[in-house]
Amino acid sequence: AQSVAQPEDQVNVAEGNPLTVKCTYSVSGNPYLFWYVQYPNRGLQFLLKYITGDNLVKGSYGFEAEFNKSQTSFHLKKPSALVSDSALYFCAVRDMVNYGQNFVFGPGTRLSVLP
Amino acid sequence: EPEVTQTPSHQVTQMGQEVILRCVPISNHLYFYWYRQILGQKVEFLVSFYNNEISEKSEIFDDQFSVERPDGSNFTLKIRSTKLEDSAMYFCASRDRENEKLFFGSGTQLSVL
């Protein structure tokens, strides 16, 4: 079965510092990997995706993520955090070979950027 | 940017009552989903829908749940006899054939009393 782990419930970072939100996944086939962000009282918004090609993908709002097949990881990064980046971040995976249309989401990591 | 629209934003119901949550996906999208989120935590897959039929469903999606696309625009989730544990935020999402990007609605907060 496909699954996603986000080992940190909460990440705190000072404004201007780099941030990393961690994600590891488990699939039996080839993964499609995603990051979504959720602001209070809103639905999830797409940030970026890895389908194939370059392991480093860039997305919205200056975020990027690196696909590491050997470590089955897809960590989200940003060089310089903003207070407005404070939100709930979800990693998601879709197993292209074995699990059809289902996107499986991780448990979420709450990012707090402190001024 | 196009939006997925969900109504109502809040629904309060008594245990055992039926509820229908409504969604209008983005017009040219072909794949439709329902997810739920309890207390702002984990986002749980319920069901996916494609070509007028369910393509996948989770263990949560038991006989009390059903989905319909009654016309070309609406996508509904029905819970026949609500339980207290059905209280959650329910999100509709859609995507097109080529793009793996899910578009989510703002959700319906369901409270079962």
CSV table of C-alpha atoms in Angstrom, one decimal:
chain,number,residue,atom,x,y,z
A,1,ALA,CA,0.0,0.0,0.0
A,2,GLN,CA,1.1,3.5,-0.6
A,3,SER,CA,1.8,5.8,2.4
A,4,VAL,CA,3.4,9.1,3.3
A,5,ALA,CA,5.2,10.1,6.4
A,6,GLN,CA,5.9,13.6,7.7
A,7,PRO,CA,8.0,13.0,10.8
A,8,GLU,CA,7.5,16.5,12.3
A,9,ASP,CA,4.2,17.7,13.5
A,10,GLN,CA,5.5,21.2,13.9
A,11,VAL,CA,8.4,23.2,12.4
A,12,ASN,CA,9.4,26.5,13.8
A,13,VAL,CA,11.8,28.8,11.9
A,14,ALA,CA,12.8,32.5,12.1
A,15,GLU,CA,11.8,34.8,9.3
A,16,GLY,CA,14.6,35.0,6.8
A,17,ASN,CA,16.1,31.6,7.7
A,18,PRO,CA,15.9,28.6,5.4
A,19,LEU,CA,13.2,26.1,6.0
A,20,THR,CA,12.8,22.4,5.4
A,21,VAL,CA,9.7,20.3,5.8
A,22,LYS,CA,10.4,16.6,5.6
A,23,CYS,CA,8.5,13.9,3.7
A,24,THR,CA,9.1,10.3,3.1
A,25,TYR,CA,7.0,7.9,1.1
A,26,SER,CA,6.3,4.3,0.3
A,27,VAL,CA,5.0,3.0,-2.9
A,28,SER,CA,5.5,-0.2,-4.8
A,29,GLY,CA,5.5,1.4,-8.2
A,30,ASN,CA,6.7,4.8,-9.5
A,31,PRO,CA,5.7,7.7,-7.4
A,32,TYR,CA,4.2,11.0,-8.4
A,33,LEU,CA,4.9,13.3,-5.5
A,34,PHE,CA,3.2,16.6,-4.4
A,35,TRP,CA,3.2,19.3,-1.8
A,36,TYR,CA,0.1,21.2,-0.8
A,37,VAL,CA,-0.4,24.0,1.6
A,38,GLN,CA,-3.5,24.8,3.7
A,39,TYR,CA,-4.2,28.1,5.3
A,40,PRO,CA,-6.8,28.5,8.1
A,41,ASN,CA,-10.4,27.7,7.0
A,42,ARG,CA,-9.3,27.0,3.4
A,43,GLY,CA,-8.9,24.1,1.1
A,44,LEU,CA,-5.6,22.7,0.1
A,45,GLN,CA,-3.6,24.5,-2.5
A,46,PHE,CA,-1.1,23.0,-4.9
A,47,LEU,CA,2.5,24.0,-4.4
A,48,LEU,CA,4.6,21.7,-6.6
A,49,LYS,CA,4.9,18.2,-8.0
A,50,TYR,CA,7.5,15.7,-9.1
A,51,ILE,CA,6.5,13.5,-12.0
A,52,THR,CA,9.7,12.7,-13.8
A,53,GLY,CA,13.0,14.4,-14.9
A,54,ASP,CA,15.0,16.8,-12.8
A,55,ASN,CA,15.0,15.7,-9.1
A,56,LEU,CA,14.8,19.4,-8.0
A,57,VAL,CA,11.4,20.9,-8.7
A,58,LYS,CA,10.4,24.5,-8.2
A,59,GLY,CA,6.9,25.6,-7.3
A,60,SER,CA,4.8,28.5,-6.1
A,61,TYR,CA,5.9,31.2,-3.6
A,62,GLY,CA,9.6,30.3,-3.9
A,63,PHE,CA,9.3,26.8,-2.6
A,64,GLU,CA,11.2,23.9,-4.0
A,65,ALA,CA,11.5,20.2,-3.3
A,66,GLU,CA,14.0,17.5,-4.0
A,67,PHE,CA,13.1,14.0,-5.0
A,68,ASN,CA,15.6,11.4,-3.6
A,69,LYS,CA,14.8,7.9,-4.8
A,70,SER,CA,17.3,6.1,-2.7
A,71,GLN,CA,16.0,7.7,0.5
A,72,THR,CA,12.4,7.7,-0.7
A,73,SER,CA,12.2,11.3,0.4
A,74,PHE,CA,10.7,14.5,-1.1
A,75,HIS,CA,11.6,17.3,1.3
A,76,LEU,CA,10.1,20.8,0.9
A,77,LYS,CA,12.5,23.7,1.1
A,78,LYS,CA,12.6,27.5,0.9
A,79,PRO,CA,15.8,29.5,1.1
A,80,SER,CA,14.3,32.4,3.1
A,81,ALA,CA,11.1,32.0,5.1
A,82,LEU,CA,8.4,34.6,5.4
A,83,VAL,CA,5.9,35.0,8.2
A,84,SER,CA,3.2,34.5,5.6
A,85,ASP,CA,4.5,31.0,4.9
A,86,SER,CA,3.0,29.9,8.3
A,87,ALA,CA,0.5,27.2,7.4
A,88,LEU,CA,-0.2,23.5,7.3
A,89,TYR,CA,1.8,21.6,4.7
A,90,PHE,CA,0.9,18.3,3.3
A,91,CYS,CA,3.0,15.9,1.2
A,92,ALA,CA,1.1,13.5,-1.1
A,93,VAL,CA,1.9,10.6,-3.3
A,94,ARG,CA,0.2,8.8,-6.2
A,95,ASP,CA,1.4,5.4,-7.2
A,96,MET,CA,1.2,5.4,-11.0
A,97,VAL,CA,1.5,1.7,-11.5
A,98,ASN,CA,-0.6,0.1,-8.8
A,99,TYR,CA,-3.1,2.5,-7.3
A,100,GLY,CA,-4.9,4.3,-9.9
A,101,GLN,CA,-6.4,7.7,-9.2
A,102,ASN,CA,-6.0,7.9,-5.4
A,103,PHE,CA,-3.7,10.6,-3.9
A,104,VAL,CA,-2.6,9.7,-0.4
A,105,PHE,CA,-1.7,12.6,1.9
A,106,GLY,CA,0.7,12.6,4.8
A,107,PRO,CA,-0.5,13.7,8.3
A,108,GLY,CA,0.7,17.3,7.7
A,109,THR,CA,3.3,19.5,9.2
A,110,ARG,CA,2.5,22.9,10.8
A,111,LEU,CA,5.0,25.5,9.9
A,112,SER,CA,5.4,28.6,12.1
A,113,VAL,CA,7.6,31.3,10.8
A,114,LEU,CA,8.5,33.7,13.7
A,115,PRO,CA,9.1,37.4,13.0
B,1,GLU,CA,-7.7,30.9,-11.6
B,2,PRO,CA,-10.7,28.5,-11.8
B,3,GLU,CA,-12.3,27.3,-8.6
B,4,VAL,CA,-14.0,24.3,-7.1
B,5,THR,CA,-17.1,25.5,-5.3
B,6,GLN,CA,-18.6,23.7,-2.3
B,7,THR,CA,-22.0,24.3,-0.6
B,8,PRO,CA,-22.9,24.7,2.2
B,9,SER,CA,-19.8,26.0,4.0
B,10,HIS,CA,-21.3,24.7,7.3
B,11,GLN,CA,-23.9,21.9,7.9
B,12,VAL,CA,-25.3,21.0,11.3
B,13,THR,CA,-27.4,17.8,11.5
B,14,GLN,CA,-28.8,15.4,14.0
B,15,MET,CA,-27.4,11.9,14.2
B,16,GLY,CA,-29.2,9.5,11.9
B,17,GLN,CA,-30.2,12.2,9.4
B,18,GLU,CA,-29.3,12.3,5.8
B,19,VAL,CA,-27.0,15.0,4.4
B,20,ILE,CA,-26.0,16.0,0.9
B,21,LEU,CA,-22.8,17.9,0.4
B,22,ARG,CA,-22.6,19.7,-3.0
B,23,CYS,CA,-19.6,20.5,-5.2
B,24,VAL,CA,-19.2,22.2,-8.5
B,25,PRO,CA,-15.9,21.0,-9.9
B,26,ILE,CA,-13.9,23.0,-12.5
B,27,SER,CA,-15.8,22.7,-15.8
B,28,ASN,CA,-13.3,20.8,-18.0
B,29,HIS,CA,-12.1,18.5,-15.3
B,30,LEU,CA,-12.7,14.7,-15.6
B,31,TYR,CA,-11.6,13.3,-12.2
B,32,PHE,CA,-13.5,14.1,-9.0
B,33,TYR,CA,-12.6,13.3,-5.4
B,34,TRP,CA,-14.0,13.6,-1.9
B,35,TYR,CA,-11.6,13.9,1.0
B,36,ARG,CA,-12.3,14.6,4.7
B,37,GLN,CA,-10.3,16.2,7.4
B,38,ILE,CA,-11.0,15.8,11.1
B,39,LEU,CA,-10.0,18.6,13.5
B,40,GLY,CA,-7.6,20.2,11.0
B,41,GLN,CA,-5.4,17.1,11.0
B,42,LYS,CA,-4.9,14.3,8.5
B,43,VAL,CA,-6.6,14.5,5.1
B,44,GLU,CA,-8.4,11.2,4.4
B,45,PHE,CA,-9.3,9.9,1.0
B,46,LEU,CA,-13.0,8.9,0.6
B,47,VAL,CA,-13.7,8.3,-3.0
B,48,SER,CA,-12.6,9.1,-6.6
B,49,PHE,CA,-15.0,9.3,-9.5
B,50,TYR,CA,-14.3,9.2,-13.3
B,51,ASN,CA,-16.4,8.5,-16.3
B,52,ASN,CA,-19.7,8.5,-14.3
B,53,GLU,CA,-18.6,5.8,-11.9
B,54,ILE,CA,-16.6,5.3,-8.8
B,55,SER,CA,-13.0,4.5,-9.6
B,56,GLU,CA,-11.7,3.9,-6.1
B,57,LYS,CA,-13.0,4.2,-2.6
B,58,SER,CA,-11.5,3.8,0.9
B,59,GLU,CA,-12.6,1.8,3.9
B,60,ILE,CA,-14.3,4.9,5.3
B,61,PHE,CA,-16.6,5.0,2.2
B,62,ASP,CA,-19.1,2.4,3.4
B,63,ASP,CA,-22.7,1.7,2.4
B,64,GLN,CA,-23.8,4.9,4.2
B,65,PHE,CA,-21.9,7.0,1.6
B,66,SER,CA,-22.7,7.6,-2.0
B,67,VAL,CA,-21.7,10.0,-4.7
B,68,GLU,CA,-23.5,11.3,-7.8
B,69,ARG,CA,-22.9,13.5,-10.7
B,70,PRO,CA,-26.5,14.2,-11.5
B,71,ASP,CA,-25.8,16.7,-14.3
B,72,GLY,CA,-22.8,18.1,-16.1
B,73,SER,CA,-21.7,20.3,-13.3
B,74,ASN,CA,-22.6,19.1,-9.8
B,75,PHE,CA,-20.8,16.4,-7.8
B,76,THR,CA,-22.5,15.4,-4.6
B,77,LEU,CA,-21.6,13.3,-1.5
B,78,LYS,CA,-24.6,11.8,0.4
B,79,ILE,CA,-24.4,10.4,3.8
B,80,ARG,CA,-27.6,8.4,4.4
B,81,SER,CA,-27.6,8.1,8.2
B,82,THR,CA,-25.0,10.3,9.9
B,83,LYS,CA,-23.0,9.3,12.9
B,84,LEU,CA,-21.2,11.5,15.4
B,85,GLU,CA,-17.9,10.3,13.9
B,86,ASP,CA,-18.8,11.7,10.5
B,87,SER,CA,-18.2,15.2,11.9
B,88,ALA,CA,-15.4,16.6,9.8
B,89,MET,CA,-14.5,19.1,7.1
B,90,TYR,CA,-15.3,17.5,3.7
B,91,PHE,CA,-13.3,18.6,0.7
B,92,CYS,CA,-14.2,18.2,-2.9
B,93,ALA,CA,-11.4,18.2,-5.5
B,94,SER,CA,-11.1,17.8,-9.2
B,95,ARG,CA,-8.4,17.6,-11.9
B,96,ASP,CA,-8.2,17.2,-15.6
B,97,ARG,CA,-6.7,14.3,-17.6
B,98,GLU,CA,-3.3,15.6,-18.2
B,99,ASN,CA,-2.5,17.6,-15.1
B,100,GLU,CA,-1.8,15.9,-11.9
B,101,LYS,CA,-2.7,19.0,-10.0
B,102,LEU,CA,-5.7,18.7,-7.7
B,103,PHE,CA,-7.9,21.7,-7.2
B,104,PHE,CA,-9.7,21.7,-3.8
B,105,GLY,CA,-12.8,23.5,-2.8
B,106,SER,CA,-13.0,25.4,0.5
B,107,GLY,CA,-14.8,22.6,2.2
B,108,THR,CA,-18.0,21.9,4.1
B,109,GLN,CA,-17.8,21.7,7.8
B,110,LEU,CA,-20.2,19.0,8.9
B,111,SER,CA,-21.2,18.8,12.5
B,112,VAL,CA,-23.3,15.8,13.6
B,113,LEU,CA,-25.0,16.3,17.0
